[in-house]
PDB file of N, CA, C and O in Angstrom:
ATOM      1  N   UNK A   1       0.852  -1.173   0.000  1.00  0.00           N
ATOM      2  CA  UNK A   1       0.000   0.000   0.000  1.00  0.00           C
ATOM      3  C   UNK A   1       0.897   1.235   0.000  1.00  0.00           C
ATOM      4  O   UNK A   1       1.910   1.282   0.670  1.00  0.00           O
ATOM      5  N   UNK A   2       0.479   2.240  -0.742  1.00  0.00           N
ATOM      6  CA  UNK A   2       1.188   3.520  -0.775  1.00  0.00           C
ATOM      7  C   UNK A   2       0.375   4.554  -0.010  1.00  0.00           C
ATOM      8  O   UNK A   2      -0.847   4.436   0.110  1.00  0.00           O
ATOM      9  N   UNK A   3       1.076   5.583   0.470  1.00  0.00           N
ATOM     10  CA  UNK A   3       0.459   6.620   1.290  1.00  0.00           C
ATOM     11  C   UNK A   3       0.929   7.991   0.810  1.00  0.00           C
ATOM     12  O   UNK A   3       2.019   8.121   0.248  1.00  0.00           O
ATOM     13  N   UNK A   4       0.109   8.998   1.054  1.00  0.00           N
ATOM     14  CA  UNK A   4       0.479  10.367   0.711  1.00  0.00           C
ATOM     15  C   UNK A   4       0.098  11.289   1.851  1.00  0.00           C
ATOM     16  O   UNK A   4      -0.897  11.062   2.553  1.00  0.00           O
ATOM     17  N   UNK A   5       0.891  12.327   2.023  1.00  0.00           N
ATOM     18  CA  UNK A   5       0.551  13.421   2.927  1.00  0.00           C
ATOM     19  C   UNK A   5       0.010  14.516   2.021  1.00  0.00           C
ATOM     20  O   UNK A   5       0.712  15.014   1.136  1.00  0.00           O
ATOM     21  N   UNK A   6      -1.267  14.835   2.206  1.00  0.00           N
ATOM     22  CA  UNK A   6      -1.901  15.864   1.384  1.00  0.00           C
ATOM     23  C   UNK A   6      -2.250  17.050   2.266  1.00  0.00           C
ATOM     24  O   UNK A   6      -2.428  16.914   3.482  1.00  0.00           O
ATOM     25  N   UNK A   7      -2.344  18.220   1.644  1.00  0.00           N
ATOM     26  CA  UNK A   7      -2.665  19.410   2.434  1.00  0.00           C
ATOM     27  C   UNK A   7      -3.445  20.407   1.598  1.00  0.00           C
ATOM     28  O   UNK A   7      -3.350  20.425   0.368  1.00  0.00           O
ATOM     29  N   UNK A   8      -4.225  21.201   2.294  1.00  0.00           N
ATOM     30  CA  UNK A   8      -4.913  22.347   1.723  1.00  0.00           C
ATOM     31  C   UNK A   8      -4.555  23.524   2.615  1.00  0.00           C
ATOM     32  O   UNK A   8      -4.869  23.523   3.808  1.00  0.00           O
ATOM     33  N   UNK A   9      -3.871  24.498   2.046  1.00  0.00           N
ATOM     34  CA  UNK A   9      -3.421  25.662   2.817  1.00  0.00           C
ATOM     35  C   UNK A   9      -4.014  26.913   2.181  1.00  0.00           C
ATOM     36  O   UNK A   9      -3.763  27.192   1.003  1.00  0.00           O
ATOM     37  N   UNK A  10      -4.812  27.632   2.951  1.00  0.00           N
ATOM     38  CA  UNK A  10      -5.474  28.845   2.458  1.00  0.00           C
ATOM     39  C   UNK A  10      -6.192  28.590   1.129  1.00  0.00           C
ATOM     40  O   UNK A  10      -6.188  29.417   0.231  1.00  0.00           O
ATOM     41  N   UNK A  11      -6.789  27.393   1.009  1.00  0.00           N
ATOM     42  CA  UNK A  11      -7.578  27.052  -0.169  1.00  0.00           C
ATOM     43  C   UNK A  11      -6.804  26.430  -1.316  1.00  0.00           C
ATOM     44  O   UNK A  11      -7.390  26.096  -2.346  1.00  0.00           O
ATOM     45  N   UNK A  12      -5.489  26.255  -1.177  1.00  0.00           N
ATOM     46  CA  UNK A  12      -4.669  25.653  -2.237  1.00  0.00           C
ATOM     47  C   UNK A  12      -4.310  24.222  -1.864  1.00  0.00           C
ATOM     48  O   UNK A  12      -3.679  23.988  -0.837  1.00  0.00           O
ATOM     49  N   UNK A  13      -4.699  23.276  -2.724  1.00  0.00           N
ATOM     50  CA  UNK A  13      -4.476  21.857  -2.477  1.00  0.00           C
ATOM     51  C   UNK A  13      -3.155  21.408  -3.061  1.00  0.00           C
ATOM     52  O   UNK A  13      -2.754  21.870  -4.133  1.00  0.00           O
ATOM     53  N   UNK A  14      -2.482  20.463  -2.379  1.00  0.00           N
ATOM     54  CA  UNK A  14      -1.267  19.876  -2.933  1.00  0.00           C
ATOM     55  C   UNK A  14      -0.951  18.551  -2.233  1.00  0.00           C
ATOM     56  O   UNK A  14      -1.425  18.272  -1.141  1.00  0.00           O
ATOM     57  N   UNK A  15      -0.145  17.755  -2.918  1.00  0.00           N
ATOM     58  CA  UNK A  15       0.417  16.557  -2.310  1.00  0.00           C
ATOM     59  C   UNK A  15       1.778  16.957  -1.767  1.00  0.00           C
ATOM     60  O   UNK A  15       2.638  17.423  -2.517  1.00  0.00           O
ATOM     61  N   UNK A  16       1.959  16.824  -0.470  1.00  0.00           N
ATOM     62  CA  UNK A  16       3.229  17.174   0.147  1.00  0.00           C
ATOM     63  C   UNK A  16       4.283  16.124  -0.164  1.00  0.00           C
ATOM     64  O   UNK A  16       5.413  16.459  -0.524  1.00  0.00           O
ATOM     65  N   UNK A  17       3.915  14.832  -0.021  1.00  0.00           N
ATOM     66  CA  UNK A  17       4.873  13.751  -0.231  1.00  0.00           C
ATOM     67  C   UNK A  17       4.137  12.425  -0.396  1.00  0.00           C
ATOM     68  O   UNK A  17       2.975  12.305  -0.013  1.00  0.00           O
ATOM     69  N   UNK A  18       4.847  11.440  -0.965  1.00  0.00           N
ATOM     70  CA  UNK A  18       4.304  10.095  -1.145  1.00  0.00           C
ATOM     71  C   UNK A  18       5.261   9.085  -0.520  1.00  0.00           C
ATOM     72  O   UNK A  18       6.475   9.274  -0.573  1.00  0.00           O
ATOM     73  N   UNK A  19       4.700   8.011   0.059  1.00  0.00           N
ATOM     74  CA  UNK A  19       5.486   7.045   0.829  1.00  0.00           C
ATOM     75  C   UNK A  19       5.028   5.627   0.574  1.00  0.00           C
ATOM     76  O   UNK A  19       3.843   5.379   0.343  1.00  0.00           O
ATOM     77  N   UNK A  20       5.951   4.674   0.682  1.00  0.00           N
ATOM     78  CA  UNK A  20       5.623   3.251   0.656  1.00  0.00           C
ATOM     79  C   UNK A  20       5.405   2.713   2.060  1.00  0.00           C
ATOM     80  O   UNK A  20       4.959   1.589   2.232  1.00  0.00           O
ATOM     81  N   UNK A  21       5.731   3.517   3.067  1.00  0.00           N
ATOM     82  CA  UNK A  21       5.716   3.092   4.461  1.00  0.00           C
ATOM     83  C   UNK A  21       4.822   4.030   5.261  1.00  0.00           C
ATOM     84  O   UNK A  21       5.028   5.252   5.246  1.00  0.00           O
ATOM     85  N   UNK A  22       3.841   3.490   5.978  1.00  0.00           N
ATOM     86  CA  UNK A  22       2.917   4.312   6.747  1.00  0.00           C
ATOM     87  C   UNK A  22       3.638   5.106   7.835  1.00  0.00           C
ATOM     88  O   UNK A  22       3.342   6.281   8.048  1.00  0.00           O
ATOM     89  N   UNK A  23       4.582   4.498   8.526  1.00  0.00           N
ATOM     90  CA  UNK A  23       5.289   5.215   9.605  1.00  0.00           C
ATOM     91  C   UNK A  23       6.021   6.442   9.081  1.00  0.00           C
ATOM     92  O   UNK A  23       6.033   7.487   9.725  1.00  0.00           O
ATOM     93  N   UNK A  24       6.626   6.335   7.914  1.00  0.00           N
ATOM     94  CA  UNK A  24       7.310   7.488   7.315  1.00  0.00           C
ATOM     95  C   UNK A  24       6.315   8.584   6.956  1.00  0.00           C
ATOM     96  O   UNK A  24       6.584   9.771   7.160  1.00  0.00           O
ATOM     97  N   UNK A  25       5.163   8.191   6.435  1.00  0.00           N
ATOM     98  CA  UNK A  25       4.124   9.175   6.104  1.00  0.00           C
ATOM     99  C   UNK A  25       3.631   9.883   7.358  1.00  0.00           C
ATOM    100  O   UNK A  25       3.429  11.103   7.355  1.00  0.00           O
ATOM    101  N   UNK A  26       3.456   9.143   8.444  1.00  0.00           N
ATOM    102  CA  UNK A  26       3.000   9.740   9.708  1.00  0.00           C
ATOM    103  C   UNK A  26       4.039  10.717  10.247  1.00  0.00           C
ATOM    104  O   UNK A  26       3.696  11.808  10.721  1.00  0.00           O
ATOM    105  N   UNK A  27       5.313  10.366  10.160  1.00  0.00           N
ATOM    106  CA  UNK A  27       6.366  11.271  10.624  1.00  0.00           C
ATOM    107  C   UNK A  27       6.356  12.574   9.812  1.00  0.00           C
ATOM    108  O   UNK A  27       6.497  13.672  10.368  1.00  0.00           O
ATOM    109  N   UNK A  28       6.158  12.472   8.499  1.00  0.00           N
ATOM    110  CA  UNK A  28       6.091  13.666   7.655  1.00  0.00           C
ATOM    111  C   UNK A  28       4.843  14.480   7.979  1.00  0.00           C
ATOM    112  O   UNK A  28       4.881  15.715   7.997  1.00  0.00           O
ATOM    113  N   UNK A  29       3.726  13.819   8.240  1.00  0.00           N
ATOM    114  CA  UNK A  29       2.483  14.505   8.612  1.00  0.00           C
ATOM    115  C   UNK A  29       2.714  15.361   9.855  1.00  0.00           C
ATOM    116  O   UNK A  29       2.316  16.524   9.885  1.00  0.00           O
ATOM    117  N   UNK A  30       3.373  14.799  10.868  1.00  0.00           N
ATOM    118  CA  UNK A  30       3.679  15.570  12.076  1.00  0.00           C
ATOM    119  C   UNK A  30       4.521  16.797  11.740  1.00  0.00           C
ATOM    120  O   UNK A  30       4.268  17.893  12.252  1.00  0.00           O
ATOM    121  N   UNK A  31       5.503  16.624  10.885  1.00  0.00           N
ATOM    122  CA  UNK A  31       6.386  17.720  10.501  1.00  0.00           C
ATOM    123  C   UNK A  31       5.628  18.832   9.765  1.00  0.00           C
ATOM    124  O   UNK A  31       5.816  20.019  10.048  1.00  0.00           O
ATOM    125  N   UNK A  32       4.769  18.449   8.838  1.00  0.00           N
ATOM    126  CA  UNK A  32       3.989  19.431   8.080  1.00  0.00           C
ATOM    127  C   UNK A  32       3.026  20.175   9.007  1.00  0.00           C
ATOM    128  O   UNK A  32       2.917  21.409   8.943  1.00  0.00           O
ATOM    129  N   UNK A  33       2.340  19.450   9.876  1.00  0.00           N
ATOM    130  CA  UNK A  33       1.421  20.091  10.817  1.00  0.00           C
ATOM    131  C   UNK A  33       2.153  21.098  11.695  1.00  0.00           C
ATOM    132  O   UNK A  33       1.691  22.230  11.887  1.00  0.00           O
ATOM    133  N   UNK A  34       3.298  20.701  12.221  1.00  0.00           N
ATOM    134  CA  UNK A  34       4.080  21.589  13.083  1.00  0.00           C
ATOM    135  C   UNK A  34       4.471  22.871  12.335  1.00  0.00           C
ATOM    136  O   UNK A  34       4.347  23.973  12.863  1.00  0.00           O
ATOM    137  N   UNK A  35       4.936  22.722  11.107  1.00  0.00           N
ATOM    138  CA  UNK A  35       5.345  23.886  10.318  1.00  0.00           C
ATOM    139  C   UNK A  35       4.171  24.819  10.034  1.00  0.00           C
ATOM    140  O   UNK A  35       4.310  26.044  10.117  1.00  0.00           O
ATOM    141  N   UNK A  36       3.015  24.241   9.731  1.00  0.00           N
ATOM    142  CA  UNK A  36       1.852  25.079   9.429  1.00  0.00           C
ATOM    143  C   UNK A  36       1.303  25.771  10.672  1.00  0.00           C
ATOM    144  O   UNK A  36       0.827  26.906  10.592  1.00  0.00           O
ATOM    145  N   UNK A  37       1.363  25.119  11.833  1.00  0.00           N
ATOM    146  CA  UNK A  37       0.948  25.771  13.073  1.00  0.00           C
ATOM    147  C   UNK A  37       1.846  26.969  13.372  1.00  0.00           C
ATOM    148  O   UNK A  37       1.405  27.973  13.923  1.00  0.00           O
ATOM    149  N   UNK A  38       3.110  26.892  12.996  1.00  0.00           N
ATOM    150  CA  UNK A  38       4.069  27.962  13.283  1.00  0.00           C
ATOM    151  C   UNK A  38       4.062  29.076  12.233  1.00  0.00           C
ATOM    152  O   UNK A  38       4.598  30.152  12.482  1.00  0.00           O
ATOM    153  N   UNK A  39       3.466  28.832  11.087  1.00  0.00           N
ATOM    154  CA  UNK A  39       3.512  29.788   9.977  1.00  0.00           C
ATOM    155  C   UNK A  39       2.422  30.850  10.120  1.00  0.00           C
ATOM    156  O   UNK A  39       1.230  30.539  10.091  1.00  0.00           O
ATOM    157  N   UNK A  40       2.826  32.105  10.237  1.00  0.00           N
ATOM    158  CA  UNK A  40       1.874  33.195  10.487  1.00  0.00           C
ATOM    159  C   UNK A  40       1.005  33.540   9.275  1.00  0.00           C
ATOM    160  O   UNK A  40      -0.056  34.146   9.438  1.00  0.00           O
ATOM    161  N   UNK A  41       1.402  33.152   8.076  1.00  0.00           N
ATOM    162  CA  UNK A  41       0.602  33.474   6.889  1.00  0.00           C
ATOM    163  C   UNK A  41      -0.520  32.472   6.630  1.00  0.00           C
ATOM    164  O   UNK A  41      -1.338  32.675   5.737  1.00  0.00           O
ATOM    165  N   UNK A  42      -0.561  31.408   7.417  1.00  0.00           N
ATOM    166  CA  UNK A  42      -1.601  30.391   7.246  1.00  0.00           C
ATOM    167  C   UNK A  42      -2.858  30.827   7.988  1.00  0.00           C
ATOM    168  O   UNK A  42      -2.842  31.022   9.195  1.00  0.00           O
ATOM    169  N   UNK A  43      -3.938  31.017   7.234  1.00  0.00           N
ATOM    170  CA  UNK A  43      -5.231  31.316   7.851  1.00  0.00           C
ATOM    171  C   UNK A  43      -5.922  30.014   8.241  1.00  0.00           C
ATOM    172  O   UNK A  43      -6.343  29.851   9.374  1.00  0.00           O
ATOM    173  N   UNK A  44      -6.041  29.104   7.264  1.00  0.00           N
ATOM    174  CA  UNK A  44      -6.607  27.780   7.526  1.00  0.00           C
ATOM    175  C   UNK A  44      -5.819  26.746   6.736  1.00  0.00           C
ATOM    176  O   UNK A  44      -5.295  27.033   5.654  1.00  0.00           O
ATOM    177  N   UNK A  45      -5.761  25.554   7.285  1.00  0.00           N
ATOM    178  CA  UNK A  45      -5.095  24.447   6.596  1.00  0.00           C
ATOM    179  C   UNK A  45      -5.669  23.128   7.102  1.00  0.00           C
ATOM    180  O   UNK A  45      -6.132  23.043   8.235  1.00  0.00           O
ATOM    181  N   UNK A  46      -5.622  22.139   6.242  1.00  0.00           N
ATOM    182  CA  UNK A  46      -5.946  20.771   6.610  1.00  0.00           C
ATOM    183  C   UNK A  46      -4.832  19.885   6.061  1.00  0.00           C
ATOM    184  O   UNK A  46      -4.419  20.056   4.913  1.00  0.00           O
ATOM    185  N   UNK A  47      -4.344  18.986   6.898  1.00  0.00           N
ATOM    186  CA  UNK A  47      -3.280  18.068   6.503  1.00  0.00           C
ATOM    187  C   UNK A  47      -3.755  16.660   6.841  1.00  0.00           C
ATOM    188  O   UNK A  47      -4.287  16.434   7.932  1.00  0.00           O
ATOM    189  N   UNK A  48      -3.555  15.726   5.918  1.00  0.00           N
ATOM    190  CA  UNK A  48      -4.017  14.354   6.154  1.00  0.00           C
ATOM    191  C   UNK A  48      -3.071  13.345   5.530  1.00  0.00           C
ATOM    192  O   UNK A  48      -2.404  13.636   4.534  1.00  0.00           O
ATOM    193  N   UNK A  49      -3.055  12.163   6.123  1.00  0.00           N
ATOM    194  CA  UNK A  49      -2.397  11.010   5.516  1.00  0.00           C
ATOM    195  C   UNK A  49      -3.508  10.167   4.902  1.00  0.00           C
ATOM    196  O   UNK A  49      -4.480   9.826   5.588  1.00  0.00           O
ATOM    197  N   UNK A  50      -3.360   9.873   3.613  1.00  0.00           N
ATOM    198  CA  UNK A  50      -4.342   9.042   2.914  1.00  0.00           C
ATOM    199  C   UNK A  50      -3.637   7.875   2.244  1.00  0.00           C
ATOM    200  O   UNK A  50      -2.443   7.937   1.964  1.00  0.00           O
ATOM    201  N   UNK A  51      -4.402   6.807   1.985  1.00  0.00           N
ATOM    202  CA  UNK A  51      -3.835   5.673   1.257  1.00  0.00           C
ATOM    203  C   UNK A  51      -4.043   5.876  -0.233  1.00  0.00           C
ATOM    204  O   UNK A  51      -4.575   6.909  -0.669  1.00  0.00           O
ATOM    205  N   UNK A  52      -3.649   4.902  -1.044  1.00  0.00           N
ATOM    206  CA  UNK A  52      -3.714   5.061  -2.491  1.00  0.00           C
ATOM    207  C   UNK A  52      -5.134   5.109  -3.042  1.00  0.00           C
ATOM    208  O   UNK A  52      -5.335   5.479  -4.200  1.00  0.00           O
ATOM    209  N   UNK A  53      -6.133   4.788  -2.218  1.00  0.00           N
ATOM    210  CA  UNK A  53      -7.533   4.975  -2.611  1.00  0.00           C
ATOM    211  C   UNK A  53      -8.092   6.296  -2.091  1.00  0.00           C
ATOM    212  O   UNK A  53      -9.296   6.531  -2.113  1.00  0.00           O
ATOM    213  N   UNK A  54      -7.212   7.161  -1.586  1.00  0.00           N
ATOM    214  CA  UNK A  54      -7.554   8.467  -1.023  1.00  0.00           C
ATOM    215  C   UNK A  54      -8.452   8.357   0.208  1.00  0.00           C
ATOM    216  O   UNK A  54      -9.240   9.244   0.508  1.00  0.00           O
ATOM    217  N   UNK A  55      -8.298   7.262   0.951  1.00  0.00           N
ATOM    218  CA  UNK A  55      -9.032   7.073   2.204  1.00  0.00           C
ATOM    219  C   UNK A  55      -8.146   7.507   3.368  1.00  0.00           C
ATOM    220  O   UNK A  55      -6.929   7.266   3.356  1.00  0.00           O
ATOM    221  N   UNK A  56      -8.761   8.159   4.368  1.00  0.00           N
ATOM    222  CA  UNK A  56      -8.020   8.493   5.591  1.00  0.00           C
ATOM    223  C   UNK A  56      -7.484   7.208   6.208  1.00  0.00           C
ATOM    224  O   UNK A  56      -8.164   6.188   6.196  1.00  0.00           O
ATOM    225  N   UNK A  57      -6.280   7.261   6.759  1.00  0.00           N
ATOM    226  CA  UNK A  57      -5.743   6.082   7.435  1.00  0.00           C
ATOM    227  C   UNK A  57      -6.116   6.119   8.909  1.00  0.00           C
ATOM    228  O   UNK A  57      -6.312   7.188   9.490  1.00  0.00           O
ATOM    229  N   UNK A  58      -6.264   4.952   9.485  1.00  0.00           N
ATOM    230  CA  UNK A  58      -6.588   4.784  10.907  1.00  0.00           C
ATOM    231  C   UNK A  58      -7.772   5.659  11.330  1.00  0.00           C
ATOM    232  O   UNK A  58      -7.711   6.399  12.307  1.00  0.00           O
ATOM    233  N   UNK A  59      -8.849   5.574  10.553  1.00  0.00           N
ATOM    234  CA  UNK A  59     -10.116   6.257  10.860  1.00  0.00           C
ATOM    235  C   UNK A  59      -9.964   7.763  11.036  1.00  0.00           C
ATOM    236  O   UNK A  59     -10.590   8.376  11.898  1.00  0.00           O
ATOM    237  N   UNK A  60      -9.114   8.375  10.241  1.00  0.00           N
ATOM    238  CA  UNK A  60      -8.950   9.822  10.288  1.00  0.00           C
ATOM    239  C   UNK A  60      -8.071  10.328  11.413  1.00  0.00           C
ATOM    240  O   UNK A  60      -8.025  11.529  11.677  1.00  0.00           O
ATOM    241  N   UNK A  61      -7.368   9.427  12.082  1.00  0.00           N
ATOM    242  CA  UNK A  61      -6.497   9.828  13.192  1.00  0.00           C
ATOM    243  C   UNK A  61      -5.421  10.807  12.729  1.00  0.00           C
ATOM    244  O   UNK A  61      -4.983  11.656  13.494  1.00  0.00           O
ATOM    245  N   UNK A  62      -5.003  10.708  11.477  1.00  0.00           N
ATOM    246  CA  UNK A  62      -3.951  11.576  10.952  1.00  0.00           C
ATOM    247  C   UNK A  62      -4.524  12.604   9.980  1.00  0.00           C
ATOM    248  O   UNK A  62      -4.151  12.698   8.828  1.00  0.00           O
ATOM    249  N   UNK A  63      -5.466  13.377  10.496  1.00  0.00           N
ATOM    250  CA  UNK A  63      -6.070  14.490   9.761  1.00  0.00           C
ATOM    251  C   UNK A  63      -6.177  15.651  10.749  1.00  0.00           C
ATOM    252  O   UNK A  63      -6.757  15.497  11.825  1.00  0.00           O
ATOM    253  N   UNK A  64      -5.575  16.776  10.400  1.00  0.00           N
ATOM    254  CA  UNK A  64      -5.513  17.916  11.324  1.00  0.00           C
ATOM    255  C   UNK A  64      -6.038  19.162  10.635  1.00  0.00           C
ATOM    256  O   UNK A  64      -5.661  19.461   9.501  1.00  0.00           O
ATOM    257  N   UNK A  65      -6.893  19.912  11.335  1.00  0.00           N
ATOM    258  CA  UNK A  65      -7.372  21.207  10.865  1.00  0.00           C
ATOM    259  C   UNK A  65      -6.640  22.285  11.645  1.00  0.00           C
ATOM    260  O   UNK A  65      -6.576  22.231  12.879  1.00  0.00           O
ATOM    261  N   UNK A  66      -6.088  23.250  10.930  1.00  0.00           N
ATOM    262  CA  UNK A  66      -5.309  24.336  11.531  1.00  0.00           C
ATOM    263  C   UNK A  66      -5.996  25.644  11.194  1.00  0.00           C
ATOM    264  O   UNK A  66      -6.367  25.882  10.035  1.00  0.00           O
ATOM    265  N   UNK A  67      -6.162  26.507  12.182  1.00  0.00           N
ATOM    266  CA  UNK A  67      -6.816  27.801  11.957  1.00  0.00           C
ATOM    267  C   UNK A  67      -6.152  28.866  12.802  1.00  0.00           C
ATOM    268  O   UNK A  67      -5.951  28.669  14.011  1.00  0.00           O
ATOM    269  N   UNK A  68      -5.792  29.967  12.156  1.00  0.00           N
ATOM    270  CA  UNK A  68      -5.195  31.104  12.863  1.00  0.00           C
ATOM    271  C   UNK A  68      -6.069  32.341  12.662  1.00  0.00           C
ATOM    272  O   UNK A  68      -6.654  32.521  11.599  1.00  0.00           O
ATOM    273  N   UNK A  69      -6.088  33.184  13.643  1.00  0.00           N
ATOM    274  CA  UNK A  69      -6.728  34.480  13.488  1.00  0.00           C
ATOM    275  C   UNK A  69      -5.717  35.399  12.816  1.00  0.00           C
ATOM    276  O   UNK A  69      -4.592  35.544  13.274  1.00  0.00           O
ATOM    277  N   UNK A  70      -6.122  35.984  11.703  1.00  0.00           N
ATOM    278  CA  UNK A  70      -5.230  36.848  10.942  1.00  0.00           C
ATOM    279  C   UNK A  70      -5.453  38.286  11.394  1.00  0.00           C
ATOM    280  O   UNK A  70      -6.580  38.774  11.381  1.00  0.00           O
ATOM    281  N   UNK A  71      -4.369  38.928  11.803  1.00  0.00           N
ATOM    282  CA  UNK A  71      -4.451  40.336  12.220  1.00  0.00           C
ATOM    283  C   UNK A  71      -4.305  41.237  11.009  1.00  0.00           C
ATOM    284  O   UNK A  71      -3.359  41.105  10.248  1.00  0.00           O
ATOM    285  N   UNK A  72      -5.261  42.131  10.834  1.00  0.00           N
ATOM    286  CA  UNK A  72      -5.231  43.029   9.674  1.00  0.00           C
ATOM    287  C   UNK A  72      -4.395  44.249   9.946  1.00  0.00           C
ATOM    288  O   UNK A  72      -4.081  44.624  11.002  1.00  0.00           O
TER     289      UNK A  72
END
């Protein structure tokens, strides 16, 4: 089975990375989430690990919604 870390940041979708190993994908997911939580230009983001059928892995355990209040 193959896995991907996908993300939507401020409405822009992308595949962050692809993996043959679930543990490696989970480690990258943590890294991406951490970076987006720290990034001040991110208003909203969603990051998820999905399998090759685009299904959430482990019942959506590796899906994170990030939201920041943007100061004008």
